[in-house]
Amino acid sequence: MNAPDKIPFADQFALSREPFPASRKIYVPGSNESIRVPMREIALSNGELITVYDTSGPYSDPTAAIDVRTGLADVRGAWIAARGDTESYNGRQRAALDDGVKNEAQNNGTTIERIEALRAEAAGLQRTPRRAKSGMNVSQMHYARKGIVTPEMEYVALRENGKREWMREYLGDPAREARLRGNPMGARIPDVFTPEFVRDEVARGRAIIPANINHPEVEPMAIGRNFGVKINANIGNSAVTSSIEEEVDKLVWAIRWGADNVMDLSTGKNIHTTRDWIVRNSPVPIGTVPIYQALEKVGGVAEDLTWAIYRDTLIEQAEQGVDYFTIHAGVRLAYIHLTAQRRTGIVSRGGSILAKWCITHHKENFIYTHFEEICEIMKAYDVSFSLGDGLRPGSGADANDEAQFAELKTLGELTQVAWKHDVQTMIEGPGHVPMHLIQANMDEQLKHCHEAPFYTLGPLTIDIAPGYDHIASAVGAAMIGWMGTSMLCYVTPKEHLGLPDRDDVKQGIIAYKIAAHAADIAKGHPGARARDDAMSKARFEFRWRDQFALGLDPQTAEDYHDETLPKDSSKEAHFCSMCGPKFCSMKITQDVRDYAAAKGVSEQQALNDGMAQKSAEFKAVGGEFYVPVSSFAGPPQERQHPLGGPGEARVGGPDSSLTTKG
Amino acid sequence: MNAPDKIPFADQFALSREPFPASRKIYVPGSNESIRVPMREIALSNGELITVYDTSGPYSDPTAAIDVRTGLADVRGAWIAARGDTESYNGRQRAALDDGVKNEAQNNGTTIERIEALRAEAAGLQRTPRRAKSGMNVSQMHYARKGIVTPEMEYVALRENGKREWMREYLGDPAREARLRGNPMGARIPDVFTPEFVRDEVARGRAIIPANINHPEVEPMAIGRNFGVKINANIGNSAVTSSIEEEVDKLVWAIRWGADNVMDLSTGKNIHTTRDWIVRNSPVPIGTVPIYQALEKVGGVAEDLTWAIYRDTLIEQAEQGVDYFTIHAGVRLAYIHLTAQRRTGIVSRGGSILAKWCITHHKENFIYTHFEEICEIMKAYDVSFSLGDGLRPGSGADANDEAQFAELKTLGELTQVAWKHDVQTMIEGPGHVPMHLIQANMDEQLKHCHEAPFYTLGPLTIDIAPGYDHIASAVGAAMIGWMGTSMLCYVTPKEHLGLPDRDDVKQGIIAYKIAAHAADIAKGHPGARARDDAMSKARFEFRWRDQFALGLDPQTAEDYHDETLPKDSSKEAHFCSMCGPKFCSMKITQDVRDYAAAKGVSEQQALNDGMAQKSAEFKAVGGEFYVPVSSFAGPPQERQHPLGGPGEARVGGPDSSLTTKG
């Protein structure tokens, strides 16, 4: 562990707060001034203003004053208060055990000192928790089912729409539109997202808005198959390395590059304090796996876990403002032996912890048996379920096996239990799945989980790419995203090898933005394609700076360009280093346009007529079609053709040359 | 251009010649000692010997003496001579124009000096060309159709099979086998590749073996939908940068990482000499786009191109040993105006050059009108056609449009013309295609081109990832590879931005090895999956060094691992940095195995019996199933449940808990 020195935040966040090139933060107003939906506006050199979805929060707004020691400004506080169904209360007493310290005796002074120092740094982040008043249910799903359109729902609608007026210019002709409308694969994505549409999707359980009432800093977003595909980035310290300072930096870094959600998978010491830092400074929903902390509380001995300790941990984290919990309720005693013949057994941490507990006690999973009690906690804070796939495959060889699908069916049953309590729910999925088995995962999930949002890790399509698993899994992620998965959990280049550093996090996120965007385009999300068209237009017009600004990673694109053509003038050059000035196909295309504009169709007609006539002539004499050799074909002897007569070249069989598409 | 200094080859190739960790080059003998098929054997720490497909040629064989100034040892010479259907002859006179120099006047002394110096370095690489004896056809397709199984075909069969005896251990149970057999999507991949199977595929035109009789150094390989999916890497200098020294190094570097084919896309000066260097030092088939050199010969003025110059260039390159030519015969005058309304017009260099020529002269594409004359040249050297898609889309918005498919139909017609001459043929495809339009590309190609191998560039699934287009396109490449594409042309991170350097080439190749392997696994290539299983087994058993050795990039995997756990001991540690010692799910899984082995099924039975009985009881009294709260559930007051009775937790609706998969 590092020493608890004061951190030079200014330095740490300098880079992460810098706006993207040619971009500024704008806020689209809702039905009242408390609703201000952030977006990123890109000003192109041709005067176009392109607006894109923005996950980066206030960090990319130069006018926002941010002190990570006191946390972000409140977004939802007034909305929560206005509903009048919550109360603030003295939360549970914070214990040393919350940060992994069993008792003084167990730990040397340094550890205690370190923990106290870190807690001191988190002092400004403490809040008095709120919970539902007795008998109340404060979940977005509960409001939705009562027909209430919350500010969160309106916010989500505006955010999914974006400012799409600018897109009209890119709609193109009807034929292109039809071709590019996409294949939604069963999704029903509207042209315009209305607050009522969002309410209906949440009411049906087809979408969730992860938003704990104790996380008022969150900028509401939706996870559902009829919305844009979202991505999640995992951060967290670990028993072996990392520090709290890195975690907050990773959070800001992750949302800068496009993480829609972040999961804090911290283990080891200082878990509670780390979470204070992350939640209070996060504009995106934060998810956790509470069993990790519960295990720390029992010194890492899985069989010592109890419902009491687990339950207390859920309340502890709900009070801090965690937006969704990964709950491994589907790891049932009855399924564990199904993993015995697997190539890689159980690879989910939570799954293996619970399997160990079940087989040690020969008892059913206590999370399963106490599931409805957990629902009571979730609806008192509006924490969403992320039903964990503890038995997911850890290799292509184990994909879609009996253990995996047995658990999936149970998750479907539990989804209905959660919905009975109006608790928002999504379902976690694999993992490692060869391409030909991906569709079955989606089909089974939709069938058994009643369209509850699917949230998959990858899947990785092969096992032999350590160091490049962000790519091996981006392939599977793009496909399953198209097929209906609502959120993709990223994989970094360090998967299977080590802990991701800052750049690994970025690499993983970019790979997953690519996968999610490819899925949105294939599904036909109405807001997806125009950014690509704007990029293509910028390419065709050699507006290099606009190309960089429209890319997922402007700086890297510009750096790569400059490696070959560093001269600033080349930014306006009407050619690129790939082809050089003479070979530029885009330049030549302009000539084609002039040509087509001038005489395209008539030319075409003349050509067809000529061909038809010639064809008739020669068919009459030999049933084969001849094209006179052009006069530019070089000296006579080179025109001799072994098969055709002198000066003639036979092309194809009878009529084949008549095939024209003019 | 760099000065023509002597190159320190020893240094340059030191890295590229180093064998991969735990690997050695082996040669599998064929029916006679002239057939020695190279493979890479990986020796794992558990004694297993894993054999994988090896494209790296003699460069990864420490016993091979290599001097890039004299070229690689001959592999096929004796086979070609034995057929007795070729003759050596004095090839065409080499002209200054072949290296882009029109005449002394046009160029200053330095240029001439430079060119002469480079030619001098290529002196040891000059060969007397061979061609078919008058009236003979020396294409592999011609032999195949005559029922002749050539050594090349036997070589390919052995190479595709690999030494797969070791794979039996990974076959697993029948259920897993069925699941993982793959979905060939119409391909008919045999369990064992026989020389006769290869002959039949080549005879049908469903596969090609690119192997110019003037490239005896080539290690034969097959491109076809019923073989493993192959990848191509492009190298080449350019009008703006690069040097010959880099090109040969790029070649060796590219095949080291797995390029099955390499295309030399050089433009500018010294094209002829560059090609001598590359072909003579290449164990993989080399492809070119002859129109690039032809254009250089007319000073870059497209409209000055003539059939005479183009034809002479084809012969020039056929004599040097180029294995396949990209020929843009499908860019017909009648189709050009179809590109006028496109977002990005014509983006193929060759396509735009020919479009310019067609519209300037208002004449049909001279390559189309002289197509059969080209067939005569191809079959005299066994150069394969790679029918270029000059009208491929340059953006998702232009994908699958009229222009693209009009050209594809023409390529299908030309395929039949080529087959009439027994000339091996593959078809080039896009490019930029959103996921939902990829299948249509494959369907149209199979339908119109009669299963001639499809060779696609990517396709890129989105347009907004400059700097990461190797990932954006790996998604499309994996999908179309699964659907039936035979070879994938790689895309590097520099696509759309600049010229790839050494690392870009590697990054592009690894991304495409991932795509090709994912496709092989999904298609069910019998040799594909076991390497993944060996990796998964190594993971489960914490054999870290074996994991590195089995990966596509062993060094990077080891470096990433060591960043977090540098201690050498951790190479044997039974945990990894992701979870640390306490949390290791793999470790816990071992307990599960012991448990299952000891009492799995009986335990399971007892459990089911118990549940069934309980279920019966409670159904009788209330139609709902109750699970007694476990005694470890903490103090009584915490057992109270708002919905169930004291000490009880209701789970799911009627019967839901009875669902067990035991």
Coordinates of C-alpha atoms in Angstrom, one line a residue, chain B residues 152-550:
Chain B
E152 CA 1.5 -28.5 -53.7
M153 CA -1.9 -30.1 -52.9
E154 CA -0.4 -32.8 -50.7
Y155 CA 1.6 -30.1 -48.9
V156 CA -1.6 -28.0 -48.3
A157 CA -3.4 -31.1 -46.9
L158 CA -0.7 -31.9 -44.4
R159 CA -0.4 -28.3 -43.4
E160 CA -4.2 -27.9 -42.8
N161 CA -4.3 -31.1 -40.7
G162 CA -1.3 -30.2 -38.6
K163 CA -0.1 -32.9 -36.1
R164 CA -3.5 -33.2 -34.5
E165 CA -3.0 -36.5 -32.6
W166 CA -2.4 -34.4 -29.5
M167 CA -5.9 -33.0 -29.7
R168 CA -7.7 -36.1 -28.8
E169 CA -7.0 -35.4 -25.1
Y170 CA -9.1 -32.2 -25.5
L171 CA -12.2 -33.8 -27.2
G172 CA -14.2 -33.9 -24.0
D173 CA -17.6 -35.5 -23.6
P174 CA -20.2 -36.0 -26.4
A175 CA -22.4 -33.2 -25.1
R176 CA -19.5 -30.7 -25.2
E177 CA -18.5 -32.0 -28.6
A178 CA -21.9 -31.4 -30.0
R179 CA -22.0 -27.9 -28.6
L180 CA -18.6 -27.0 -29.9
R181 CA -18.8 -28.7 -33.3
G182 CA -19.5 -25.3 -34.6
N183 CA -21.9 -24.0 -37.3
P184 CA -20.2 -24.2 -40.7
M185 CA -22.8 -21.9 -42.3
G186 CA -22.8 -23.9 -45.5
A187 CA -19.1 -24.8 -45.5
R188 CA -18.2 -28.5 -45.8
I189 CA -15.0 -28.8 -43.7
P190 CA -13.7 -32.4 -43.5
D191 CA -12.4 -34.0 -40.3
V192 CA -9.2 -34.9 -42.2
F193 CA -7.8 -33.0 -45.2
T194 CA -6.7 -35.4 -47.8
P195 CA -4.6 -34.4 -50.9
E196 CA -7.6 -35.6 -53.0
F197 CA -9.9 -33.3 -51.1
V198 CA -7.6 -30.4 -51.8
R199 CA -7.5 -31.3 -55.5
D200 CA -11.3 -31.5 -55.6
E201 CA -11.7 -28.1 -54.0
V202 CA -9.2 -26.5 -56.3
A203 CA -10.9 -28.1 -59.3
R204 CA -14.3 -26.7 -58.3
G205 CA -12.7 -23.3 -57.9
R206 CA -13.8 -23.3 -54.2
A207 CA -10.1 -23.0 -53.2
I208 CA -6.9 -21.6 -54.7
I209 CA -3.3 -22.3 -54.1
P210 CA -1.5 -19.1 -55.1
A211 CA 1.9 -20.3 -56.4
N212 CA 3.5 -18.7 -59.4
I213 CA 6.0 -21.1 -61.0
N214 CA 8.5 -18.2 -60.7
H215 CA 8.1 -18.2 -56.9
P216 CA 9.5 -21.6 -56.0
E217 CA 10.4 -20.3 -52.5
V218 CA 6.7 -20.3 -51.5
E219 CA 5.4 -22.7 -48.9
P220 CA 2.1 -23.8 -50.5
M221 CA -1.1 -22.8 -48.7
A222 CA -4.8 -22.9 -49.6
I223 CA -7.4 -20.1 -49.6
G224 CA -11.0 -21.5 -49.5
R225 CA -14.1 -21.6 -47.4
N226 CA -13.5 -25.3 -46.5
F227 CA -10.0 -24.6 -45.2
G228 CA -8.8 -22.5 -42.3
V229 CA -9.5 -18.8 -42.6
K230 CA -6.4 -17.0 -43.8
I231 CA -5.2 -13.4 -43.3
N232 CA -3.3 -11.0 -45.6
A233 CA -1.0 -8.2 -44.5
N234 CA -0.3 -5.3 -46.8
I235 CA 3.2 -3.7 -47.0
G236 CA 4.7 -1.3 -49.4
N237 CA 6.6 1.9 -49.8
S238 CA 4.8 5.0 -50.9
A239 CA 5.2 8.3 -52.7
V240 CA 5.5 10.0 -49.3
T241 CA 7.7 7.7 -47.1
S242 CA 9.2 4.3 -46.5
S243 CA 12.2 2.4 -47.9
I244 CA 13.0 -0.9 -49.4
E245 CA 14.9 -2.0 -46.2
E246 CA 11.7 -1.5 -44.3
E247 CA 9.7 -3.6 -46.7
V248 CA 11.7 -6.8 -46.4
D249 CA 11.8 -6.4 -42.6
K250 CA 8.0 -5.8 -42.6
L251 CA 7.5 -9.0 -44.6
V252 CA 9.5 -11.1 -42.2
W253 CA 7.8 -9.4 -39.3
A254 CA 4.4 -9.9 -40.8
I255 CA 4.7 -13.6 -41.3
R256 CA 6.3 -14.0 -37.9
W257 CA 3.0 -12.9 -36.4
G258 CA 0.9 -15.0 -38.7
A259 CA 0.3 -13.3 -42.1
D260 CA -0.6 -16.2 -44.5
N261 CA -0.2 -13.8 -47.5
V262 CA 1.4 -10.5 -48.0
M263 CA 0.5 -7.9 -50.7
D264 CA 3.2 -5.5 -51.9
L265 CA 1.3 -2.3 -52.5
S266 CA 4.4 -0.2 -53.3
T267 CA 4.1 2.9 -55.4
G268 CA 6.5 5.6 -56.5
K269 CA 10.1 4.7 -57.4
N270 CA 12.0 1.4 -57.2
I271 CA 8.8 -0.7 -57.4
H272 CA 10.5 -3.4 -59.5
T273 CA 13.5 -3.7 -57.2
T274 CA 11.4 -3.7 -54.1
R275 CA 9.5 -6.6 -55.5
D276 CA 12.7 -8.6 -56.2
W277 CA 13.6 -8.2 -52.6
I278 CA 10.2 -9.2 -51.3
V279 CA 9.4 -12.1 -53.6
R280 CA 12.8 -13.8 -53.3
N281 CA 12.7 -13.6 -49.5
S282 CA 9.0 -14.6 -49.1
P283 CA 7.8 -18.1 -48.0
V284 CA 4.2 -16.8 -48.3
P285 CA 2.3 -15.9 -51.5
I286 CA 2.8 -12.4 -52.7
G287 CA 0.1 -10.4 -54.3
T288 CA 0.2 -7.0 -56.1
V289 CA -2.0 -4.5 -57.8
P290 CA -0.3 -4.1 -61.2
I291 CA -2.2 -1.0 -62.1
Y292 CA -0.1 0.9 -59.5
Q293 CA 3.1 0.2 -61.3
A294 CA 1.5 0.8 -64.7
L295 CA 0.4 4.2 -63.5
E296 CA 3.9 5.0 -62.4
K297 CA 5.0 4.2 -65.9
V298 CA 2.8 6.9 -67.3
G299 CA 3.8 9.4 -64.8
G300 CA 0.7 9.1 -62.7
V301 CA -1.7 10.3 -65.3
A302 CA -4.5 7.8 -65.3
E303 CA -5.9 8.8 -68.7
D304 CA -2.5 8.0 -70.3
L305 CA -2.7 4.3 -69.3
T306 CA -2.8 1.8 -72.2
W307 CA -3.4 -1.9 -72.5
A308 CA 0.1 -2.2 -73.9
I309 CA 1.7 -0.8 -70.8
Y310 CA -0.6 -2.7 -68.5
R311 CA 0.0 -6.0 -70.3
D312 CA 3.8 -5.4 -70.2
T313 CA 3.5 -4.8 -66.4
L314 CA 1.6 -8.0 -65.9
I315 CA 4.3 -10.0 -67.7
E316 CA 7.0 -8.1 -65.8
Q317 CA 5.5 -9.1 -62.5
A318 CA 4.6 -12.6 -63.5
E319 CA 8.2 -13.2 -64.4
Q320 CA 9.3 -11.9 -61.0
G321 CA 7.1 -14.5 -59.3
V322 CA 4.1 -12.5 -58.0
D323 CA 1.4 -15.1 -57.0
Y324 CA -1.7 -13.2 -57.5
F325 CA -2.8 -9.9 -59.1
T326 CA -5.6 -7.6 -58.0
I327 CA -7.3 -6.9 -61.3
H328 CA -10.0 -4.3 -61.3
A329 CA -11.9 -5.7 -64.3
G330 CA -15.3 -5.0 -62.8
V331 CA -15.1 -1.2 -62.8
R332 CA -17.2 -0.9 -65.9
L333 CA -18.1 2.4 -67.5
A334 CA -21.7 1.6 -67.0
Y335 CA -21.4 1.5 -63.2
I336 CA -19.3 4.6 -62.6
H337 CA -22.2 7.1 -62.4
L338 CA -23.8 4.8 -59.7
T339 CA -21.1 6.2 -57.3
A340 CA -22.0 9.8 -57.9
Q341 CA -24.5 10.0 -55.0
R342 CA -22.3 8.1 -52.6
R343 CA -21.2 9.5 -49.3
T344 CA -17.6 8.7 -50.1
G345 CA -17.6 8.0 -53.8
I346 CA -14.9 5.6 -55.0
V347 CA -12.2 4.8 -52.4
S348 CA -10.3 2.0 -54.1
R349 CA -7.2 3.4 -55.7
G350 CA -7.3 1.0 -58.6
G351 CA -11.0 1.6 -59.0
S352 CA -10.7 5.3 -59.1
I353 CA -7.8 5.2 -61.6
L354 CA -9.8 3.1 -64.0
A355 CA -12.9 5.2 -63.4
K356 CA -10.9 8.2 -64.4
W357 CA -9.6 6.4 -67.5
C358 CA -13.1 5.3 -68.5
I359 CA -14.8 8.7 -68.2
T360 CA -11.9 10.5 -69.8
H361 CA -12.1 8.3 -72.9
H362 CA -15.8 7.5 -72.6
K363 CA -14.7 3.9 -73.2
E364 CA -15.3 0.6 -71.5
N365 CA -12.6 -0.4 -68.9
F366 CA -9.7 -1.8 -71.0
I367 CA -9.0 -4.5 -68.4
Y368 CA -12.5 -5.8 -68.9
T369 CA -12.3 -5.8 -72.7
H370 CA -8.9 -7.6 -72.6
F371 CA -9.8 -10.0 -69.8
E372 CA -9.3 -13.1 -71.8
E373 CA -5.9 -12.0 -72.9
I374 CA -5.0 -11.5 -69.2
C375 CA -6.2 -15.1 -68.6
E376 CA -3.7 -16.3 -71.2
I377 CA -0.9 -14.6 -69.2
M378 CA -2.2 -15.9 -65.8
K379 CA -2.2 -19.5 -66.9
A380 CA 1.3 -19.3 -68.4
Y381 CA 2.7 -18.6 -64.9
D382 CA -0.1 -19.8 -62.6
V383 CA -0.8 -16.3 -61.3
S384 CA -4.1 -16.3 -59.6
F385 CA -6.8 -13.6 -60.0
S386 CA -7.8 -11.5 -57.1
L387 CA -10.7 -9.8 -58.8
G388 CA -10.7 -6.3 -57.2
D389 CA -13.7 -4.5 -55.9
G390 CA -12.9 -1.1 -57.3
L391 CA -16.4 0.1 -56.3
R392 CA -16.3 -1.1 -52.7
P393 CA -18.0 1.2 -50.2
G394 CA -15.7 3.6 -48.3
S395 CA -18.2 4.2 -45.5
G396 CA -21.0 2.3 -43.8
A397 CA -23.4 4.7 -45.6
D398 CA -22.4 3.3 -49.0
A399 CA -22.4 -0.3 -48.0
N400 CA -24.3 -2.8 -50.2
D401 CA -25.3 -0.2 -52.7
E402 CA -26.1 -0.6 -56.4
A403 CA -22.6 0.2 -57.5
Q404 CA -21.0 -2.4 -55.2
F405 CA -23.4 -5.2 -56.2
A406 CA -23.3 -4.3 -59.9
E407 CA -19.6 -4.8 -59.8
L408 CA -19.9 -8.0 -57.8
K409 CA -22.1 -9.6 -60.4
T410 CA -19.6 -8.7 -63.1
L411 CA -16.8 -10.3 -61.0
G412 CA -19.0 -13.4 -60.9
E413 CA -19.2 -13.4 -64.7
L414 CA -15.5 -12.9 -65.0
T415 CA -14.9 -15.7 -62.6
Q416 CA -16.5 -18.1 -65.1
V417 CA -14.4 -16.7 -67.9
A418 CA -11.3 -17.3 -65.8
W419 CA -12.4 -20.8 -64.9
K420 CA -13.0 -21.5 -68.6
H421 CA -9.2 -21.0 -68.8
D422 CA -8.6 -23.0 -65.6
V423 CA -7.2 -19.8 -64.0
Q424 CA -7.4 -19.7 -60.2
T425 CA -9.6 -16.9 -58.9
M426 CA -10.7 -15.2 -55.7
I427 CA -13.0 -12.2 -55.3
E428 CA -12.2 -9.1 -53.3
G429 CA -14.9 -7.7 -51.0
P430 CA -15.5 -4.6 -48.7
G431 CA -14.5 -2.6 -46.9
H432 CA -17.0 -0.7 -44.7
V433 CA -20.1 -2.7 -43.8
P434 CA -22.4 -2.4 -40.7
M435 CA -23.0 -5.7 -38.9
H436 CA -26.5 -6.1 -40.1
L437 CA -25.4 -5.9 -43.8
I438 CA -22.5 -8.4 -43.6
Q439 CA -24.5 -11.5 -44.3
A440 CA -25.9 -10.1 -47.5
N441 CA -22.3 -9.5 -48.7
M442 CA -21.5 -13.2 -48.2
D443 CA -24.8 -14.4 -49.7
E444 CA -24.4 -12.3 -52.8
Q445 CA -20.8 -13.3 -53.3
L446 CA -21.6 -17.0 -52.9
K447 CA -24.5 -16.7 -55.3
H448 CA -22.9 -14.7 -58.1
C449 CA -19.3 -15.9 -57.8
H450 CA -20.1 -19.6 -57.5
E451 CA -18.2 -20.2 -54.2
A452 CA -14.9 -18.7 -55.6
P453 CA -13.0 -17.7 -52.4
F454 CA -14.0 -14.4 -50.9
Y455 CA -11.2 -12.1 -49.8
T456 CA -12.5 -9.2 -47.8
L457 CA -10.9 -6.0 -46.3
G458 CA -12.3 -6.1 -42.8
P459 CA -15.1 -5.1 -43.1
L460 CA -15.1 -2.1 -40.7
T461 CA -18.4 -2.0 -38.8
I462 CA -18.3 1.7 -37.9
D463 CA -16.6 4.8 -39.1
I464 CA -15.8 6.7 -36.0
A465 CA -12.8 4.8 -34.6
P466 CA -9.7 6.3 -36.4
G467 CA -6.7 4.9 -34.5
Y468 CA -8.6 1.8 -33.6
D469 CA -9.9 0.6 -37.0
H470 CA -8.1 -2.7 -36.5
I471 CA -10.6 -3.4 -33.8
A472 CA -13.6 -1.9 -35.6
S473 CA -12.8 -4.1 -38.5
A474 CA -11.8 -7.2 -36.6
V475 CA -15.5 -7.4 -35.5
G476 CA -16.7 -7.5 -39.1
A477 CA -13.8 -9.8 -40.2
A478 CA -14.6 -12.4 -37.6
M479 CA -18.3 -12.4 -38.6
I480 CA -17.7 -12.6 -42.4
G481 CA -15.0 -15.2 -41.8
W482 CA -17.5 -17.3 -40.0
M483 CA -20.1 -16.8 -42.8
G484 CA -17.7 -18.0 -45.4
T485 CA -14.9 -15.6 -46.3
S486 CA -11.7 -17.4 -47.0
M487 CA -9.1 -14.7 -46.4
L488 CA -9.2 -11.5 -44.4
C489 CA -7.2 -8.5 -45.4
Y490 CA -5.9 -6.9 -42.3
V491 CA -6.5 -3.3 -41.2
T492 CA -3.9 -1.6 -39.0
P493 CA -4.4 1.1 -36.3
K494 CA -3.1 3.6 -38.8
E495 CA -6.0 3.0 -41.3
H496 CA -7.4 6.3 -42.6
L497 CA -4.5 8.2 -40.9
G498 CA -1.1 7.2 -42.1
L499 CA 1.4 4.5 -43.0
P500 CA 1.7 1.5 -40.6
D501 CA 5.0 1.1 -38.9
R502 CA 6.4 -2.1 -37.5
D503 CA 4.2 -2.2 -34.4
D504 CA 1.1 -1.2 -36.4
V505 CA 1.7 -4.2 -38.7
K506 CA 1.9 -6.4 -35.7
Q507 CA -1.2 -5.0 -34.1
G508 CA -3.2 -5.4 -37.3
I509 CA -2.0 -9.0 -37.7
I510 CA -2.8 -10.0 -34.1
A511 CA -6.3 -8.5 -34.4
Y512 CA -6.8 -10.5 -37.6
K513 CA -5.4 -13.7 -36.2
I514 CA -8.1 -13.3 -33.5
A515 CA -10.8 -12.7 -36.1
A516 CA -9.7 -15.7 -38.3
H517 CA -9.4 -18.0 -35.3
A518 CA -12.8 -17.0 -33.9
A519 CA -14.2 -17.8 -37.4
D520 CA -12.4 -21.2 -37.5
I521 CA -13.8 -22.1 -34.1
A522 CA -17.3 -20.9 -35.0
K523 CA -17.2 -22.8 -38.3
G524 CA -15.9 -25.9 -36.6
H525 CA -12.5 -26.3 -38.3
P526 CA -11.3 -29.6 -36.7
G527 CA -7.9 -28.1 -35.8
A528 CA -9.1 -24.9 -34.3
R529 CA -10.4 -25.5 -30.8
A530 CA -7.8 -27.6 -29.1
R531 CA -5.3 -24.8 -28.8
D532 CA -7.9 -22.9 -26.8
D533 CA -8.6 -25.9 -24.7
A534 CA -4.9 -26.3 -24.0
M535 CA -4.8 -22.7 -22.9
S536 CA -7.9 -23.1 -20.7
K537 CA -6.4 -26.1 -19.0
A538 CA -3.1 -24.2 -18.5
R539 CA -5.2 -21.4 -16.9
F540 CA -7.1 -23.8 -14.6
E541 CA -3.8 -25.3 -13.5
F542 CA -2.0 -22.0 -13.2
R543 CA 0.7 -23.0 -15.6
W544 CA 1.6 -19.4 -16.4
R545 CA 4.5 -20.0 -18.8
D546 CA 2.3 -22.5 -20.8
Q547 CA -0.3 -19.8 -21.0
F548 CA 2.2 -17.3 -22.5
A549 CA 3.6 -19.9 -24.9
L550 CA 0.1 -20.9 -26.2

